[in-house]
Each structure stands twice: as structure tokens, then as C-alpha cells.
């Protein structure tokens, strides 16, 4: 579910692909620059949806060349996510010489069906999304990958199109994978929080793109950049944006190189040093501002992050505040300060990874805080994947760069992380075809890693960086191989989700309209904490509380699991029973976990883990608890 696809991309070749399954009912819907021949044994379905969009946003005209009234992708986003999830192997893939190597999707042998529900204007209609999910269910898909969503405030589950549509998909055994949102690192910003979907946070990988800045005194500063164009081999004068402010512009605005804040005469031919501010946080805006004034380049100083946000088509380098301040010191000490840039290059293995990306939206869920979100983290920073040439021609251009269309692009976001999980789910579904969406999510969450590649606790980028917790990455960083054999799973029936909606306080009429089924449920808030999720979240622990979970053995028939608790700070935790014995007749067992507060003061969230171990498998679920006194929660300001 995205902006369409560029079918000519090498990622969508059908070499070696078998005939699609006989149960498949999808179609190849024709339109502008897209006909049935663009589908093949890889792209086995393609549809596009415009009626809801035009009813909601007005008529969309493709005459300006910005969009195609067809499944063809004018944006690039849908092509990127599709190739990440399912793309065929492509040799010598690169973005303007960077990140060069072999690219392939997570499940390259999977079939791909495209449902274009979002358009180049940025609009996605709820009606179109529901129609697309309806069609996808009818067509016979196994997984829905949806790198889309709306920022808070979150709509109720009975009003949200993606929650409604995904409920019906999950009820029919279709896994739905969604992005967590890009408004981190702030708490309560996570989106797509329905318990029946998989919500994916973004993490970094151990690849970076260093660019060296050489000063006139031969000292160097290292930043990151995607620029590989011309005009880098000579020194240029460098000035601080605040020192060349336009008339009647304050120094703060000019210091961040906001649009129309710099003196055009003083900026021409120079490299401008810009500092991120509270009001201007974008390296792209700074670069556009300097480009319009015919500046030579930009150095953008900002908070530390692995995500490269500088544009690729103009000489710009991203540095942290420390490096930016050292440049200011050099400029103050030099009569004629000058700098030159080196070409950006690709370096692998020198970045500590994975870390949770700064932009990745954080929990707890603002709609249902008893449901831990996000669920899992996957790579989402500077990800190389296929792109739409039509989109590349519209990107920022400059005299230094010949902007020929490109077929691969580096991009960042939880939108990029989501299809990583979608591809992994496809692999798990292929090996365990009878597993439910809840079982697959459980396998991913309970086997995820809390460590980086050196065995240290995962770090979450932020202000400041900190040790990652479940609100950053749910169960942790995905470990696909371990998920193949999780040992135990926490399964959920669709009817349990209906009871969850009742426990949320929605009335029977609204629930009936959403689910189209009648499920007798007790309207008890206890159900919120007892929903059989692969996590335990108690947003309001007063004194003592007991929750229950049921696990299903999917490992060796005769297995004995022993509980181990890493208790959240200030909480006593006990498990009953603490030994689970499975055999040929006992495949499911229920256990209870009791929490008692040791503290008599209002507490923040604290985190722990519950483990079940049999000597082979380590089945871990995150535990999140907040102590509440006198039924009152004080918001932290």
C-alpha cells in the first residue's frame, strides 16, 4: 500500500520466478504509462485508487508530469519500499557511486502486488486505503506492507481506516506490517498502534558516508554527505550565516540559513556555515537557501545523528555541533578562512550499530498505553533501494550537478524499516504457513535482540543519546534467523481483538460497524492487560496487579521451560507456575505474573523482561510498568 511502482526497475525482474498461485485473483489495472505488459511473474497485481482522493482533496491532473493516473510511481517511495521487501538481486546497485554492491529485497522469491493509494501531492485517502485493503483480501495476498500513517492525535480504532482495514485482513490470516512514524525522539508519538498490526521502528546500520572538510590551516573536520558531484577540489571562503544576515533579519534565523535570511552579495561564491536551530532544523532548507544565492556550499551543524539529511545535488556536509563550533573557532582565528570538501565515500564497519534512529517515533501509545508500541526495530537509516526516475528528475538541482535520473536512492524513515519486516514475515510465512499473524509477530518480538553488534546494550539516538528501552524498539532489533525457531509463541484469536475493543470502552454499535461480527465480550478493563500480547505493559500499577498469558509450544514436543525475571526497578514480580512442561498432549499452558509496587511515590515507567528458557530457546517478552498513586497521573512537563 504506497505510491505505486516503477515496473522497469531491475529489482522487479521475474527471472526464475514461478507461476503465481492458482488462488490468486489479482488484476493488472491499466492507466497512464502502465499496461498489462508491465506485470510479470514478479509483479502479479497492480491497482490504483483515485476516487476517494478526488472526493477528499479535489481533482488530480497528471498533465503537469508530476503524477501518473495508474500504478506507475511518480514519487519513488513505493518503488523503494517494494524493492526493499521483495526486490530481485541487482548487481552494482548504487546511489551516484555510494553504497555500491549487490542489492536485493528481504524475500526476493516472493510475489508482489501493488496497491497505489498515495499520490505525489502527499495525499492518501482513507476511502481509497479501505478499498485497496478490501481488494487485497479478495485478491489473496499473504502480507500487507503499509509504510504510511497520520501523526498524533490518533483516531480511535473504530474510526481509523488502517486499523479497520487491517483488522479484517488479520482476521483472515493476513499479516499487516506498518511504520511507527517519524516524529521521534519524543514520547507518545508512535502511530499505527492497533494490537493486531506489527509496528516497526527504525534503526541504523554499520555503513556511513564520511566527507572530509579541509581547513586553510590543513586541519580537517569529518562530517557526512551524499554529494559526489563537481566543484570540490579548490578552497572557498567560509562565512557563518549569522554574520551575513540580510537586512532586518535576526542572527538566529540567518545562523540556521533559513530561506531568505542571508545577504545575497555576501553569500555568493562562499561556503556558508549554518547551525540547526529550534525553528530551522533542516539541512535541505539551508542548502536550498544557499543555492538560491549562488553560494559554493553548506556545512550544516546539528545534533549528532547517523541519518544523512543533506541533499545529494549540492555541496553540503552534515557535522555535529562540536565540529561546527571548531569551525567557528578556526574562522575567528583566521584573517581569510577557507575550506574545501572531499568527495563523500562509503565506509562499512566503523559505525556502532544498530542504534535506534533519532526520528523514529517513540511509545507509549497515546491511544492504548496498555499495548506496547512499537513492536520491533529494523534498518531504516540511509537504506539503498530502487527509485522512480520520474521522481529523481524533480529533486533539488544545482549547477554543480548534472541531475540525470537515477534508479536507486538512499532514503531514511520508518517507511524504510517497515518493508524489512514485511520481507522477513514473508520468509516466516513460507516456512510456517499455518502460523497466524499474532504467532508471527510473537516469533519476531520474543527473539529480538537488545544488543548491538559488539554485545553492548542498544543505544537510542536522542537528546541526549540513551540506552534503548521498549518504547524505542519494542522487543528489540529484529533477528530473522532466531525467529524461525522461537520455541514458544503468544497467539491471539481475532475474537480477542474484538473483546479488546470492548475493553477500550467503544460501544457495541461502533464495534459492530467496524468488525462486522458479533462476539460476546465482557466489558472489562482487565482484558486490556490480559490480551495475549508478547509483552506486558501496565501503565497504572497501584499496589498489586496480576496478569495472565498463554504460550503455545512450537518447538520440541517434550519441552520444559523455566521462568526468569528481570524485574522493573521498584517492582516485585512473581510467576505462577514458574515451570512449564509440554508434551504430546499439552501444547498450550497458561501462567500468571503478579506485580507489587515497592514504592509509595508517583513513578515513571520502568522496564524489565520475562524469560522462558529450556536450554535451547530463550523466549523473552518486555515488561513495562508505571506506578500510580491515588488514581491520579501527573503529566511530566
Coordinates of C-alpha atoms in Angstrom, one line a residue, residues 211-617:
X211 CA 33.2 13.6 3.8
X212 CA 36.4 15.4 4.9
X213 CA 36.4 19.2 5.3
X214 CA 39.9 20.6 4.9
X215 CA 40.6 24.0 6.5
X216 CA 43.1 26.6 5.3
X217 CA 45.5 25.6 8.1
X218 CA 45.4 22.0 6.8
X219 CA 43.4 20.7 9.8
X220 CA 40.4 18.5 8.9
X221 CA 36.9 18.0 10.2
X222 CA 34.9 14.9 9.2
X223 CA 31.1 15.0 8.5
X224 CA 28.7 13.1 6.4
X225 CA 27.4 13.8 2.9
X226 CA 25.8 12.3 -0.2
X227 CA 27.5 14.7 -2.5
X228 CA 29.7 13.2 -5.3
X229 CA 29.5 16.0 -7.9
X230 CA 31.8 18.7 -9.2
X231 CA 33.5 21.7 -7.7
X232 CA 35.2 20.2 -4.6
X233 CA 38.8 20.4 -5.5
X234 CA 39.5 24.0 -4.5
X235 CA 39.3 26.2 -1.4
X236 CA 36.4 28.6 -1.0
X237 CA 35.9 31.4 1.6
X238 CA 33.8 30.3 4.5
X239 CA 31.4 32.6 6.5
X240 CA 28.9 32.0 9.3
X241 CA 25.3 32.6 8.3
X242 CA 24.6 34.9 11.2
X243 CA 27.5 37.2 10.1
X244 CA 25.9 37.7 6.7
X245 CA 22.2 38.3 7.7
X246 CA 20.0 40.1 5.3
X247 CA 18.6 43.5 6.3
X248 CA 16.1 43.3 9.1
X249 CA 16.8 39.6 9.7
X250 CA 17.9 38.4 13.2
X251 CA 21.1 36.4 13.7
X252 CA 19.4 33.3 14.8
X253 CA 17.4 32.9 11.6
X254 CA 20.4 33.7 9.4
X255 CA 22.6 31.5 11.6
X256 CA 20.5 28.5 10.6
X257 CA 20.4 29.7 7.0
X258 CA 16.6 29.8 6.8
X259 CA 15.1 30.8 3.5
X260 CA 15.5 34.5 2.5
X261 CA 17.6 35.3 5.6
X262 CA 21.1 35.7 4.0
X263 CA 22.6 38.6 2.2
X264 CA 22.9 37.5 -1.4
X265 CA 26.1 39.6 -2.2
X266 CA 28.0 38.3 0.8
X267 CA 26.9 34.7 0.3
X268 CA 27.8 34.4 -3.4
X269 CA 30.8 32.0 -4.1
X270 CA 31.2 31.2 -0.4
X271 CA 30.7 28.1 1.8
X272 CA 28.2 29.0 4.5
X273 CA 28.4 27.5 8.0
X274 CA 24.8 27.0 9.4
X275 CA 23.7 25.9 12.8
X276 CA 20.5 24.0 13.4
X277 CA 18.1 26.0 15.5
X278 CA 14.8 25.3 17.2
X279 CA 13.0 26.9 14.3
X280 CA 15.1 25.7 11.4
X281 CA 16.2 22.1 11.7
X282 CA 16.7 21.1 8.1
X283 CA 19.9 20.8 6.2
X284 CA 17.9 20.7 3.0
X285 CA 16.3 24.1 3.6
X286 CA 19.8 25.5 4.4
X287 CA 21.2 24.1 1.2
X288 CA 18.3 25.5 -0.8
X289 CA 18.7 28.9 0.8
X290 CA 22.4 29.0 -0.1
X291 CA 21.9 27.5 -3.6
X292 CA 19.4 30.2 -4.5
X293 CA 22.1 32.8 -3.6
X294 CA 24.8 31.1 -5.7
X295 CA 26.8 30.1 -2.7
X296 CA 29.5 27.5 -3.1
X297 CA 28.3 25.0 -0.5
X298 CA 26.9 24.4 3.0
X299 CA 28.2 23.0 6.3
X300 CA 25.3 22.2 8.5
X301 CA 25.9 21.7 12.2
X302 CA 23.3 19.8 14.1
X303 CA 22.6 17.3 16.9
X304 CA 24.5 14.0 16.4
X305 CA 22.7 11.5 14.2
X306 CA 23.6 8.8 11.7
X307 CA 20.8 9.9 9.3
X308 CA 22.2 11.9 6.4
X309 CA 19.7 14.6 5.6
X310 CA 21.9 16.8 3.3
X311 CA 20.8 17.0 -0.3
X312 CA 22.9 15.0 -2.8
X313 CA 22.9 17.5 -5.6
X314 CA 24.6 20.5 -3.9
X315 CA 28.0 20.6 -2.0
X316 CA 26.8 20.2 1.6
X317 CA 28.2 18.4 4.6
X318 CA 26.5 17.5 7.8
X319 CA 28.5 17.8 11.0
X320 CA 27.7 17.7 14.7
X321 CA 27.7 20.8 17.0
X322 CA 31.2 20.1 18.3
X323 CA 32.6 20.0 14.8
X324 CA 30.7 23.2 13.8
X325 CA 32.0 25.0 16.9
X326 CA 35.6 24.1 16.0
X327 CA 35.0 25.6 12.6
X328 CA 33.8 28.8 14.2
X329 CA 36.9 28.8 16.3
X330 CA 39.1 28.5 13.2
X331 CA 37.2 31.2 11.4
X332 CA 37.7 33.6 14.3
X333 CA 41.4 32.9 14.4
X334 CA 42.0 33.3 10.7
X335 CA 42.0 36.5 8.6
X336 CA 40.8 34.8 5.5
X337 CA 39.3 31.4 6.5
X338 CA 38.8 29.0 3.7
X339 CA 37.7 25.3 3.3
X340 CA 37.4 22.7 0.7
X341 CA 35.4 19.4 0.6
X342 CA 36.4 15.9 -0.3
X343 CA 34.1 13.6 -2.2
X344 CA 31.8 11.5 0.0
X345 CA 32.8 7.9 0.2
X346 CA 31.2 4.7 1.6
X347 CA 32.7 3.1 4.8
X348 CA 31.4 -0.1 6.3
X349 CA 32.1 -1.4 9.8
X350 CA 33.2 1.7 11.6
X351 CA 29.8 2.8 12.8
X352 CA 28.4 1.2 16.0
X353 CA 25.1 -0.4 15.0
X354 CA 22.3 -0.9 15.4
X355 CA 21.1 2.3 17.1
X356 CA 17.5 3.5 17.2
X357 CA 17.2 6.4 14.8
X358 CA 16.6 9.9 16.2
X359 CA 13.5 10.4 14.1
X360 CA 11.8 7.0 14.9
X361 CA 8.6 7.7 16.8
X362 CA 8.5 6.5 20.4
X363 CA 6.0 4.9 22.7
X364 CA 4.0 4.7 24.8
X365 CA 0.9 4.6 22.6
X366 CA -1.2 7.7 23.2
X367 CA -4.3 5.7 22.3
X368 CA -3.9 2.4 24.1
X369 CA -1.0 2.6 26.5
X370 CA -1.5 -1.0 27.7
X371 CA -0.4 -2.2 24.2
X372 CA 3.4 -1.8 23.9
X373 CA 4.4 0.0 20.7
X374 CA 6.4 -0.1 18.6
X375 CA 6.7 -3.9 18.3
X376 CA 10.1 -4.3 16.7
X377 CA 13.0 -2.3 15.1
X378 CA 14.6 -2.9 11.7
X379 CA 17.1 -0.9 9.4
X380 CA 15.6 2.4 8.3
X381 CA 18.5 4.8 8.0
X382 CA 20.3 5.6 4.7
X383 CA 18.8 2.5 3.0
X384 CA 19.6 1.8 -0.6
X385 CA 16.7 0.6 -2.7
X386 CA 15.1 1.1 -6.2
X387 CA 13.7 4.5 -7.0
X388 CA 11.5 6.1 -9.7
X389 CA 13.4 8.0 -12.4
X390 CA 10.4 10.3 -12.7
X391 CA 10.9 11.3 -9.0
X392 CA 14.6 11.8 -9.3
X393 CA 14.2 14.4 -12.1
X394 CA 12.1 16.6 -9.7
X395 CA 14.7 16.7 -6.8
X396 CA 16.9 19.6 -5.9
X397 CA 19.1 20.5 -8.8
X398 CA 22.2 22.7 -8.9
X399 CA 24.9 24.0 -11.3
X400 CA 27.4 21.6 -9.7
X401 CA 25.4 18.5 -10.5
X402 CA 24.2 17.0 -13.8
X403 CA 20.9 15.6 -12.4
X404 CA 20.5 12.6 -14.6
X405 CA 17.7 10.3 -13.4
X406 CA 18.8 7.5 -11.1
X407 CA 17.3 4.1 -10.4
X408 CA 18.5 3.6 -6.8
X409 CA 18.4 6.0 -3.9
X410 CA 19.4 6.2 -0.3
X411 CA 16.5 7.1 1.9
X412 CA 15.6 7.1 5.6
X413 CA 12.4 6.7 7.7
X414 CA 10.3 4.1 9.4
X415 CA 8.9 3.7 5.9
X416 CA 12.2 2.1 5.0
X417 CA 12.2 -0.1 8.2
X418 CA 8.7 -1.4 7.6
X419 CA 9.4 -3.4 4.4
X420 CA 12.4 -5.0 6.0
X421 CA 10.0 -6.7 8.5
X422 CA 7.5 -7.4 5.7
X423 CA 10.1 -9.3 3.8
X424 CA 11.1 -11.3 6.9
X425 CA 7.4 -12.0 7.6
X426 CA 7.1 -13.4 4.0
X427 CA 10.0 -15.8 4.7
X428 CA 8.5 -16.9 8.0
X429 CA 5.1 -17.4 6.4
X430 CA 6.7 -19.5 3.7
X431 CA 8.3 -21.8 6.3
X432 CA 5.4 -21.7 8.8
X433 CA 2.3 -21.3 6.5
X434 CA -0.2 -22.2 9.3
X435 CA 1.1 -19.6 11.8
X436 CA -1.3 -16.7 12.5
X437 CA -0.3 -13.1 12.2
X438 CA -0.1 -12.9 16.0
X439 CA 2.1 -16.0 16.1
X440 CA 4.5 -14.5 13.5
X441 CA 4.6 -11.2 15.5
X442 CA 5.3 -13.2 18.7
X443 CA 8.2 -15.0 17.0
X444 CA 9.8 -11.8 15.9
X445 CA 9.3 -9.9 19.2
X446 CA 10.4 -12.8 21.6
X447 CA 13.6 -13.5 19.7
X448 CA 14.6 -9.8 19.0
X449 CA 18.0 -8.5 20.3
X450 CA 18.6 -5.8 22.8
X451 CA 22.3 -5.7 22.0
X452 CA 24.4 -4.1 19.2
X453 CA 26.9 -6.0 17.1
X454 CA 29.5 -5.9 19.9
X455 CA 27.2 -7.2 22.6
X456 CA 26.6 -3.8 24.2
X457 CA 23.1 -2.5 25.1
X458 CA 21.5 -0.9 22.1
X459 CA 21.6 2.9 22.1
X460 CA 18.7 5.2 21.1
X461 CA 19.6 8.4 19.4
X462 CA 18.0 11.4 21.2
X463 CA 18.7 14.4 23.2
X464 CA 20.8 13.0 24.8
X465 CA 21.5 9.5 23.4
X466 CA 20.5 6.9 26.0
X467 CA 20.2 3.2 26.4
X468 CA 17.2 2.0 24.3
X469 CA 14.1 0.7 26.0
X470 CA 10.9 -0.9 24.8
X471 CA 9.3 2.4 23.9
X472 CA 12.2 2.9 21.4
X473 CA 12.2 -0.6 19.8
X474 CA 9.5 -2.8 21.4
X475 CA 11.1 -6.3 21.7
X476 CA 14.3 -5.1 20.2
X477 CA 16.2 -5.3 16.9
X478 CA 14.9 -8.0 14.6
X479 CA 16.8 -11.3 14.4
X480 CA 15.3 -13.2 11.5
X481 CA 17.1 -16.4 11.9
X482 CA 16.1 -16.8 15.6
X483 CA 12.5 -16.0 14.7
X484 CA 12.4 -19.2 12.6
X485 CA 12.5 -21.3 15.8
X486 CA 11.1 -19.2 18.7
X487 CA 10.3 -22.2 20.9
X488 CA 7.1 -20.7 22.3
X489 CA 4.6 -18.3 20.8
X490 CA 1.9 -16.0 22.2
X491 CA -1.1 -16.4 19.9
X492 CA -4.2 -14.3 19.7
X493 CA -7.6 -15.2 18.1
X494 CA -9.4 -12.4 16.1
X495 CA -12.3 -12.6 18.6
X496 CA -9.8 -11.5 21.3
X497 CA -9.2 -8.3 19.4
X498 CA -13.0 -7.6 19.4
X499 CA -13.1 -8.0 23.2
X500 CA -10.1 -5.7 23.4
X501 CA -12.2 -3.0 21.6
X502 CA -15.0 -3.5 24.1
X503 CA -12.4 -3.1 26.9
X504 CA -11.3 0.1 25.3
X505 CA -14.8 1.4 26.0
X506 CA -16.1 1.6 22.5
X507 CA -19.9 0.9 22.2
X508 CA -21.3 -2.2 20.5
X509 CA -22.7 -0.3 17.6
X510 CA -19.3 1.2 16.6
X511 CA -17.6 -2.1 17.1
X512 CA -20.2 -3.9 15.1
X513 CA -19.8 -1.5 12.2
X514 CA -16.0 -1.9 12.3
X515 CA -15.7 -5.7 12.7
X516 CA -18.9 -6.9 11.0
X517 CA -19.0 -9.8 13.5
X518 CA -20.9 -10.4 16.8
X519 CA -18.6 -11.5 19.6
X520 CA -19.9 -11.8 23.1
X521 CA -17.5 -10.0 25.4
X522 CA -17.4 -8.7 29.0
X523 CA -16.7 -5.0 29.0
X524 CA -13.8 -5.3 31.5
X525 CA -10.7 -3.2 31.6
X526 CA -8.9 -6.3 32.9
X527 CA -8.9 -7.6 29.3
X528 CA -6.6 -4.8 28.3
X529 CA -3.8 -6.2 30.4
X530 CA -4.6 -9.8 29.7
X531 CA -4.7 -9.6 25.9
X532 CA -2.2 -12.3 25.0
X533 CA 0.5 -10.0 23.6
X534 CA 4.2 -10.9 23.6
X535 CA 4.8 -8.1 26.1
X536 CA 3.3 -6.9 29.4
X537 CA 2.6 -3.2 29.8
X538 CA 0.9 -1.8 33.0
X539 CA 0.5 2.0 32.7
X540 CA -1.3 2.2 36.1
X541 CA 0.1 -0.1 38.8
X542 CA -1.4 1.0 42.1
X543 CA -0.4 -1.7 44.6
X544 CA -0.8 -5.2 43.3
X545 CA -1.8 -6.5 39.9
X546 CA -1.9 -9.9 38.2
X547 CA -1.9 -10.5 34.5
X548 CA -2.2 -13.8 32.6
X549 CA -0.6 -15.1 29.4
X550 CA -0.9 -18.3 27.4
X551 CA 2.0 -19.8 25.4
X552 CA 1.9 -22.4 22.7
X553 CA 4.8 -24.8 22.2
X554 CA 6.1 -24.8 18.6
X555 CA 9.5 -26.4 19.5
X556 CA 10.4 -29.9 20.5
X557 CA 7.2 -31.8 21.7
X558 CA 8.7 -32.7 25.1
X559 CA 10.0 -29.4 26.5
X560 CA 10.4 -27.9 29.9
X561 CA 10.7 -24.2 30.3
X562 CA 11.8 -22.3 33.4
X563 CA 10.8 -18.7 34.1
X564 CA 13.4 -16.0 34.8
X565 CA 12.5 -12.4 35.7
X566 CA 14.4 -9.2 35.3
X567 CA 12.1 -7.1 37.4
X568 CA 11.4 -3.4 36.6
X569 CA 13.0 -1.1 39.2
X570 CA 10.9 -0.7 42.3
X571 CA 8.6 -3.7 41.5
X572 CA 8.4 -7.2 43.0
X573 CA 7.4 -9.7 40.3
X574 CA 6.4 -13.4 40.7
X575 CA 5.4 -16.0 38.1
X576 CA 3.0 -18.9 38.8
X577 CA 3.7 -21.6 37.7
X578 CA 7.4 -20.9 37.2
X579 CA 8.0 -24.2 35.3
X580 CA 6.0 -25.1 32.2
X581 CA 6.1 -28.7 31.0
X582 CA 4.9 -29.5 27.4
X583 CA 4.3 -32.9 25.9
X584 CA 2.3 -34.6 23.1
X585 CA -1.0 -33.8 24.8
X586 CA -0.1 -30.5 26.5
X587 CA 0.8 -27.9 23.8
X588 CA -0.6 -24.8 25.5
X589 CA -0.1 -23.6 29.0
X590 CA -1.3 -20.5 30.9
X591 CA 0.7 -18.7 33.5
X592 CA 0.2 -15.6 35.7
X593 CA 2.5 -12.8 36.6
X594 CA 1.9 -10.7 39.8
X595 CA 3.4 -7.3 40.2
X596 CA 3.7 -5.5 43.6
X597 CA 4.9 -1.9 44.0
X598 CA 7.7 -1.3 46.5
X599 CA 7.4 2.4 46.1
X600 CA 5.0 4.8 47.7
X601 CA 5.6 7.7 45.3
X602 CA 4.5 8.5 41.8
X603 CA 6.8 6.7 39.4
X604 CA 7.9 7.0 35.9
X605 CA 7.9 4.0 33.6
X606 CA 10.4 1.3 34.5
X607 CA 11.4 -1.6 32.3
X608 CA 12.2 -5.3 32.7
X609 CA 11.9 -8.7 30.9
X610 CA 10.3 -12.0 31.5
X611 CA 12.2 -15.0 30.1
X612 CA 11.2 -18.6 29.5
X613 CA 14.2 -20.9 28.9
X614 CA 14.5 -24.6 28.0
X615 CA 18.3 -24.8 27.5
X616 CA 17.9 -24.2 23.7
X617 CA 15.4 -21.4 23.4

